[in-house]
CSV table of C-alpha atoms in Angstrom, one decimal:
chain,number,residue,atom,x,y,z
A,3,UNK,CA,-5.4,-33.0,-1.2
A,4,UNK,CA,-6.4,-33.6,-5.1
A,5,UNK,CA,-8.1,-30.2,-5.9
A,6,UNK,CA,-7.1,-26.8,-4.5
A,7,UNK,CA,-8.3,-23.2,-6.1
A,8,UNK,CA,-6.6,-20.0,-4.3
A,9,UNK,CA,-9.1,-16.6,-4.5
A,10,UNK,CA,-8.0,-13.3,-4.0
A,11,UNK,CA,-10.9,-10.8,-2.8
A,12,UNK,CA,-10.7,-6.9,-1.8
A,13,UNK,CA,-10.1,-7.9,2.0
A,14,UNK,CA,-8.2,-11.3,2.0
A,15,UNK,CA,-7.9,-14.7,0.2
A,16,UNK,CA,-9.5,-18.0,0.4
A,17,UNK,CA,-7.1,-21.2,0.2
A,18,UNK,CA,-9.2,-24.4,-0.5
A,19,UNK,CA,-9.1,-28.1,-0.6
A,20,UNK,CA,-11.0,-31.2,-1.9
A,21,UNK,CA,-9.3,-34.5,0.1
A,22,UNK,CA,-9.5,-37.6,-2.6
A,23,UNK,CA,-9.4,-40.6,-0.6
A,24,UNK,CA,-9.4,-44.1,0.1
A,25,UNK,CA,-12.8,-44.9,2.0
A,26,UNK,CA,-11.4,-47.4,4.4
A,27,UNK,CA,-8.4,-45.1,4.9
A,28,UNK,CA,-9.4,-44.3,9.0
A,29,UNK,CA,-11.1,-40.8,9.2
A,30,UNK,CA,-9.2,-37.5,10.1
A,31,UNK,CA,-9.8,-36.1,13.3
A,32,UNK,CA,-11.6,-32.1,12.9
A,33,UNK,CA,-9.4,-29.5,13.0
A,34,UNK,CA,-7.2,-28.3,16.1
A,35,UNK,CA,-4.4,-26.7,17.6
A,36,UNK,CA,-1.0,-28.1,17.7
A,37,UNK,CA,2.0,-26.9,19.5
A,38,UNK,CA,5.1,-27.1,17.4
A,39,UNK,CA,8.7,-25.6,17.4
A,40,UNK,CA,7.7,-22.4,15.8
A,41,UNK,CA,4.2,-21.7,16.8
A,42,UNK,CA,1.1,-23.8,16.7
A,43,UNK,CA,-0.7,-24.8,13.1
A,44,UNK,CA,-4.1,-25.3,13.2
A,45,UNK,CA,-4.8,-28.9,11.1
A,46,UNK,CA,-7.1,-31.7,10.8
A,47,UNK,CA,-4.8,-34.5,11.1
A,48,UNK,CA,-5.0,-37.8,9.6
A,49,UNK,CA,-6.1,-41.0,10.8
A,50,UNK,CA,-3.6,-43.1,9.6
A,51,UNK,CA,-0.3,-41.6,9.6
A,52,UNK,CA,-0.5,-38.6,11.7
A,53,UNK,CA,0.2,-36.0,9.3
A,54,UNK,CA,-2.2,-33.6,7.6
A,55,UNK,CA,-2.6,-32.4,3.8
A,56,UNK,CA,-3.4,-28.5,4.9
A,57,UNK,CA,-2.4,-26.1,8.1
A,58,UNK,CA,-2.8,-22.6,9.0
A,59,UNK,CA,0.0,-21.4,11.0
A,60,UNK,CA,-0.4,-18.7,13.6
A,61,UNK,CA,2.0,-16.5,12.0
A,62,UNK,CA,-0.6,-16.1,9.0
A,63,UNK,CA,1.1,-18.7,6.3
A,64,UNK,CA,-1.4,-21.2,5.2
A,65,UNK,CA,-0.5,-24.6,2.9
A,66,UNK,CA,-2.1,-27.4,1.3
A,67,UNK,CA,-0.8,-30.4,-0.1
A,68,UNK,CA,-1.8,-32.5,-3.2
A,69,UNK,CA,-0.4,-36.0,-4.3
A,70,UNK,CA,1.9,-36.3,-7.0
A,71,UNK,CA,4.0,-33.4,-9.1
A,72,UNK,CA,3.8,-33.0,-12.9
A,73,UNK,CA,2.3,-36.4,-14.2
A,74,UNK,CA,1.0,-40.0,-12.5
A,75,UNK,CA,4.2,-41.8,-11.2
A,76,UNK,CA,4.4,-45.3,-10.5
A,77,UNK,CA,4.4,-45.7,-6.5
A,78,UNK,CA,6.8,-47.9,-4.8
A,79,UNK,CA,5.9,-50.6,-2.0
A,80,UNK,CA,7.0,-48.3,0.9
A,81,UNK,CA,8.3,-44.7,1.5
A,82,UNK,CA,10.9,-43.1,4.1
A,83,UNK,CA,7.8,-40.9,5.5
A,84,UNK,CA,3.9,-39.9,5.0
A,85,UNK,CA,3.7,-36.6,3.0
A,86,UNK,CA,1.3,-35.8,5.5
A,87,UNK,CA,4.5,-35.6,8.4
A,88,UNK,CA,6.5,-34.4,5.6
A,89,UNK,CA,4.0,-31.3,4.9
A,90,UNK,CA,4.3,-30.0,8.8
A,91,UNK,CA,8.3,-30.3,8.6
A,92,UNK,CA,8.3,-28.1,5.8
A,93,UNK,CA,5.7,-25.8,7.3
A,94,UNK,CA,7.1,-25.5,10.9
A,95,UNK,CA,8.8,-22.2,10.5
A,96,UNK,CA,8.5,-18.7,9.3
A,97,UNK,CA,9.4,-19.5,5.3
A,98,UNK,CA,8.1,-22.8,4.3
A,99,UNK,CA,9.4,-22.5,1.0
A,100,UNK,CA,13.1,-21.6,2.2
A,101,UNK,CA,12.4,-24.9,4.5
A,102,UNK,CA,11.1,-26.6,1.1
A,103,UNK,CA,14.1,-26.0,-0.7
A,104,UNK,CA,16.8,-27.4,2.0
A,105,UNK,CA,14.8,-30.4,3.6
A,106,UNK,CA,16.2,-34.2,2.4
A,107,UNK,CA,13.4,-35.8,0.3
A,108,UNK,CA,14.9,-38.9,-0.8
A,109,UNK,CA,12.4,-41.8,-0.9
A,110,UNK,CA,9.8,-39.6,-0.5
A,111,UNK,CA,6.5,-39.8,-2.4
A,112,UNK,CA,6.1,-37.1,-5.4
A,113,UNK,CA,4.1,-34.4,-4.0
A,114,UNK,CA,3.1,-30.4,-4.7
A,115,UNK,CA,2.0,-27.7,-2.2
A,116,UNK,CA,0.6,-24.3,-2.7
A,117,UNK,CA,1.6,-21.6,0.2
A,118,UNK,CA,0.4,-18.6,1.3
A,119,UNK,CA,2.7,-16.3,2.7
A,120,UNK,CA,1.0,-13.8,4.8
A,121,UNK,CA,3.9,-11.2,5.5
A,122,UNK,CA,4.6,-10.4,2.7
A,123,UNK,CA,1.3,-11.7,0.5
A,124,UNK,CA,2.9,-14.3,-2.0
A,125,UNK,CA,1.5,-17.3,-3.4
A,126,UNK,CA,4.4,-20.1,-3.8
A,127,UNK,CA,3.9,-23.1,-5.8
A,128,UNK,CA,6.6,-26.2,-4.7
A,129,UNK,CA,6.8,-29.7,-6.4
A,130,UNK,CA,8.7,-32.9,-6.0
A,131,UNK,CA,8.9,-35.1,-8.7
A,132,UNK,CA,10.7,-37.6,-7.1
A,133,UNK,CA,14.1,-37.2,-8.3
A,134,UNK,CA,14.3,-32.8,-7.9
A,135,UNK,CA,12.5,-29.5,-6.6
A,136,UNK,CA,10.6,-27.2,-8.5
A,137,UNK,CA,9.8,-23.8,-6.8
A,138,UNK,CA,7.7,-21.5,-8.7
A,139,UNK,CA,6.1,-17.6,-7.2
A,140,UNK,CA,2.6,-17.3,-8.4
A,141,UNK,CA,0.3,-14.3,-9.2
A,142,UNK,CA,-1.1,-13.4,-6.0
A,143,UNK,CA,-3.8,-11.3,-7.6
A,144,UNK,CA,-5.0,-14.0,-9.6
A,145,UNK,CA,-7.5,-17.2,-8.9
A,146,UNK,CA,-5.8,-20.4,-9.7
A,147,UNK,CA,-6.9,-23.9,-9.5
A,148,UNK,CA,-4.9,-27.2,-9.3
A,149,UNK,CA,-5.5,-30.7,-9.6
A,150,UNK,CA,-3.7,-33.8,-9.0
A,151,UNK,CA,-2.0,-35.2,-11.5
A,152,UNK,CA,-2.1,-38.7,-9.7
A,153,UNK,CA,-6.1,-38.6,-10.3
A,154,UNK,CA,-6.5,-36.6,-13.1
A,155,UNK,CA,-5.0,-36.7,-16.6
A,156,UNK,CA,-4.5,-33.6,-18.8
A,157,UNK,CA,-7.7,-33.3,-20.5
A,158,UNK,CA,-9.4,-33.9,-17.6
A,159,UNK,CA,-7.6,-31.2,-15.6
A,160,UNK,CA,-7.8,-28.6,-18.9
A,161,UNK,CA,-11.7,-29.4,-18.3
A,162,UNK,CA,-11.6,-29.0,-14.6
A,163,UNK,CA,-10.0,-25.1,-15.3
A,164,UNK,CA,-12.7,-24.4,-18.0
A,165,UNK,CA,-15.2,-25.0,-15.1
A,166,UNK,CA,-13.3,-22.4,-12.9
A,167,UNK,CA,-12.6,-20.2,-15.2
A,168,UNK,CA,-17.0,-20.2,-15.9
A,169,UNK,CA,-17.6,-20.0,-12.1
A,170,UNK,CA,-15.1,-16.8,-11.9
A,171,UNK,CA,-17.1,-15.1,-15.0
A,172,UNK,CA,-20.4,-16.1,-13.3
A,173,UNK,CA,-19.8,-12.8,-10.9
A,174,UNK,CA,-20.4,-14.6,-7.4
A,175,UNK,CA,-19.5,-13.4,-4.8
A,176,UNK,CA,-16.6,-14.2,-3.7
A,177,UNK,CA,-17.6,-15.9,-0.1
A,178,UNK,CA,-16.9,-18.8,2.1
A,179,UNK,CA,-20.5,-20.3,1.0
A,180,UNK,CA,-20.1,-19.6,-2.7
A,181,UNK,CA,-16.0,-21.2,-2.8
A,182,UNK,CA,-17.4,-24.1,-0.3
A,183,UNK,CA,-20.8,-24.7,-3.0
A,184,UNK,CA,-18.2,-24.6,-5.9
A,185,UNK,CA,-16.1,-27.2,-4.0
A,186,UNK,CA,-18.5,-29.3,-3.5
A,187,UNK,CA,-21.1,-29.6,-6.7
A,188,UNK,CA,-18.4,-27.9,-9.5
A,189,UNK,CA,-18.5,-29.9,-12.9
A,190,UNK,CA,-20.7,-31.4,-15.1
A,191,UNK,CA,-22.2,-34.4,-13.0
A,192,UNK,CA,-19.4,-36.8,-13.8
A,193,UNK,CA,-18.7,-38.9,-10.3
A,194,UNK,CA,-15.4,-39.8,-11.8
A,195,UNK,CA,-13.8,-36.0,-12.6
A,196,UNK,CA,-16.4,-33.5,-10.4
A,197,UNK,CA,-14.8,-32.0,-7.6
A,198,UNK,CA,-16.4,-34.2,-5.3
A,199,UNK,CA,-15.9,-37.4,-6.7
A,200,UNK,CA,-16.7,-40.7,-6.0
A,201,UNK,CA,-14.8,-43.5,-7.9
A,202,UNK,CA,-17.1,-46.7,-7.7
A,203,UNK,CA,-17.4,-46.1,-3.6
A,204,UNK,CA,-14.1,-47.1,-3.2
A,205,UNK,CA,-12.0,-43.4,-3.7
A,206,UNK,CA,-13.8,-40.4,-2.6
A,207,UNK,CA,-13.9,-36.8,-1.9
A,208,UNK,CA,-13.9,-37.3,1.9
A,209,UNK,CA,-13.4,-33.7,3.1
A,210,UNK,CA,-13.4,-30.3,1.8
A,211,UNK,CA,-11.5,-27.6,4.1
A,212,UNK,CA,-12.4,-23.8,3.3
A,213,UNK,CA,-9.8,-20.8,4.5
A,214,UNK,CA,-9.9,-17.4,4.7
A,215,UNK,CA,-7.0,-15.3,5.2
A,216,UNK,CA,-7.6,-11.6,6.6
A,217,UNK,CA,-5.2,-8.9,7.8
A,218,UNK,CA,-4.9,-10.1,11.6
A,219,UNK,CA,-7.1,-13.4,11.4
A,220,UNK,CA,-8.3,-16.4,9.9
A,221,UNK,CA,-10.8,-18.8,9.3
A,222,UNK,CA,-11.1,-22.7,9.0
A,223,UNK,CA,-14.1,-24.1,7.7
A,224,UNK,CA,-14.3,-28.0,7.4
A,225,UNK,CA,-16.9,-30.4,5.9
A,226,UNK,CA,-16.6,-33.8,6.5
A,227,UNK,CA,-18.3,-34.8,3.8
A,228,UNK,CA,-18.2,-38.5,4.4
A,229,UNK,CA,-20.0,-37.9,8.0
A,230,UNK,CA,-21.7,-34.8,7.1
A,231,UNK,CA,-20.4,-33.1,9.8
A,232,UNK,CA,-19.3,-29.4,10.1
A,233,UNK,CA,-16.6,-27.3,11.5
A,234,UNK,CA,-16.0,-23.7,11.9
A,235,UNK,CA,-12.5,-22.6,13.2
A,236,UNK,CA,-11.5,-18.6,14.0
A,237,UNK,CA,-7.8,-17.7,14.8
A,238,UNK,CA,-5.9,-14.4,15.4
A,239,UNK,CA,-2.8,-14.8,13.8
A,240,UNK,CA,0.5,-12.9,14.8
């Protein structure tokens, strides 16, 4: 939930996530099914609170969550709710960002999520900052990466785009294995900033999810990267 890249290939996109966490924070279960209101979301949930930082929904949208908006905010004692229940409120429906944009977030932690709309192949960027929304439509055709602003200060995010931007001009291909390797060994061997990082064993890249959107399916790949174990997920979406 602290780095996410989105990338567009001929048949499909990739939506991916690095999970930055606390290492006595109680694991997250593997991915799996879950029946809500309007259809079931595929998610690994969390340990903790119940929630979950990214979903695939059967209707094709897929979302990911990241801590914090536009800069580090001071946290308070408590909140109303978890992001993490907040994230599958919002994503319970047909238009997450139309659900975005009316839901009461009062006393909610500052968060941002990046959404892929599958019927009608839009990228959506939403952020709250705590006090109001910000809804912006990104370039689907283009790769994108984001990082949290709660972990990562400006320089250190203008450095984390440089090593994107190198890896896109590096002509892989554009594969679950390539985006997954990227995720998992990107930067310049700096425990404290690489994509998988690990802050004095106490903060750490604890999983990295992986999925690929296609015309009528996707597909959830999930490293534990904590246990070492790995999960493969395919869904036919409506």
């Amino acid at each position: 939930m602290c780095t996410v890249t989105f990338v567009p290939t001929q048949t499909g996109i990739f939506l991916s996530s690095n999970r930055d966490e606390l290492v006595l924070r109680k694991p997250a279960t593997p991915p799996m099914e879950h029946q809500y209101s309007f259809g079931k979301i595929l998610f690994a949930q969390d340990g903790e609170k119940g929630g979950t930082w990214m979903g695939a929904h059967e209707n094709g949208n897929i979302m990911v969550l990241m801590n914090g908006a536009f800069e580090r905010h001071k946290r308070q004692e408590a909140y109303r709710e978890s992001r993490g229940i907040i994230f599958l409120e919002i994503f319970n429906g047909p238009e997450p960002v139309r659900n975005f944009d009316t839901i009461e977030l009062n006393d909610i932690e500052p968060f941002t999520l990046v959404q892929w709309q599958q019927n009608s192949s839009s990228l959506w960027e939403m952020r709250w900052d705590g006090q109001s929304k910000f809804i912006a439509e990104k370039k689907p055709d283009l790769p994108q990466i984001w990082s949290s602003a709660m972990l990562y200060d400006k320089p250190v995010i203008q450095k984390r785009e440089q090593w994107f931007d190198k890896w896109l001009q590096e002509g892989h291909n554009f594969n679950f294995q390539e985006i997954m390797k990227f995720h998992e060994f990107g930067g310049e061997g700096d425990e404290m900033t690489d994509l998988k990082m690990n802050r004095n064993g106490i903060l750490k890249t604890v999983s990295i999810t992986v999925v690929e959107a296609l015309t009528n399916e996707f597909v959830m790949h999930y490293h534990d990267t904590i246990s070492g174990e790995r999960f493969k997920n395919e869904w036919r979406h409506k």
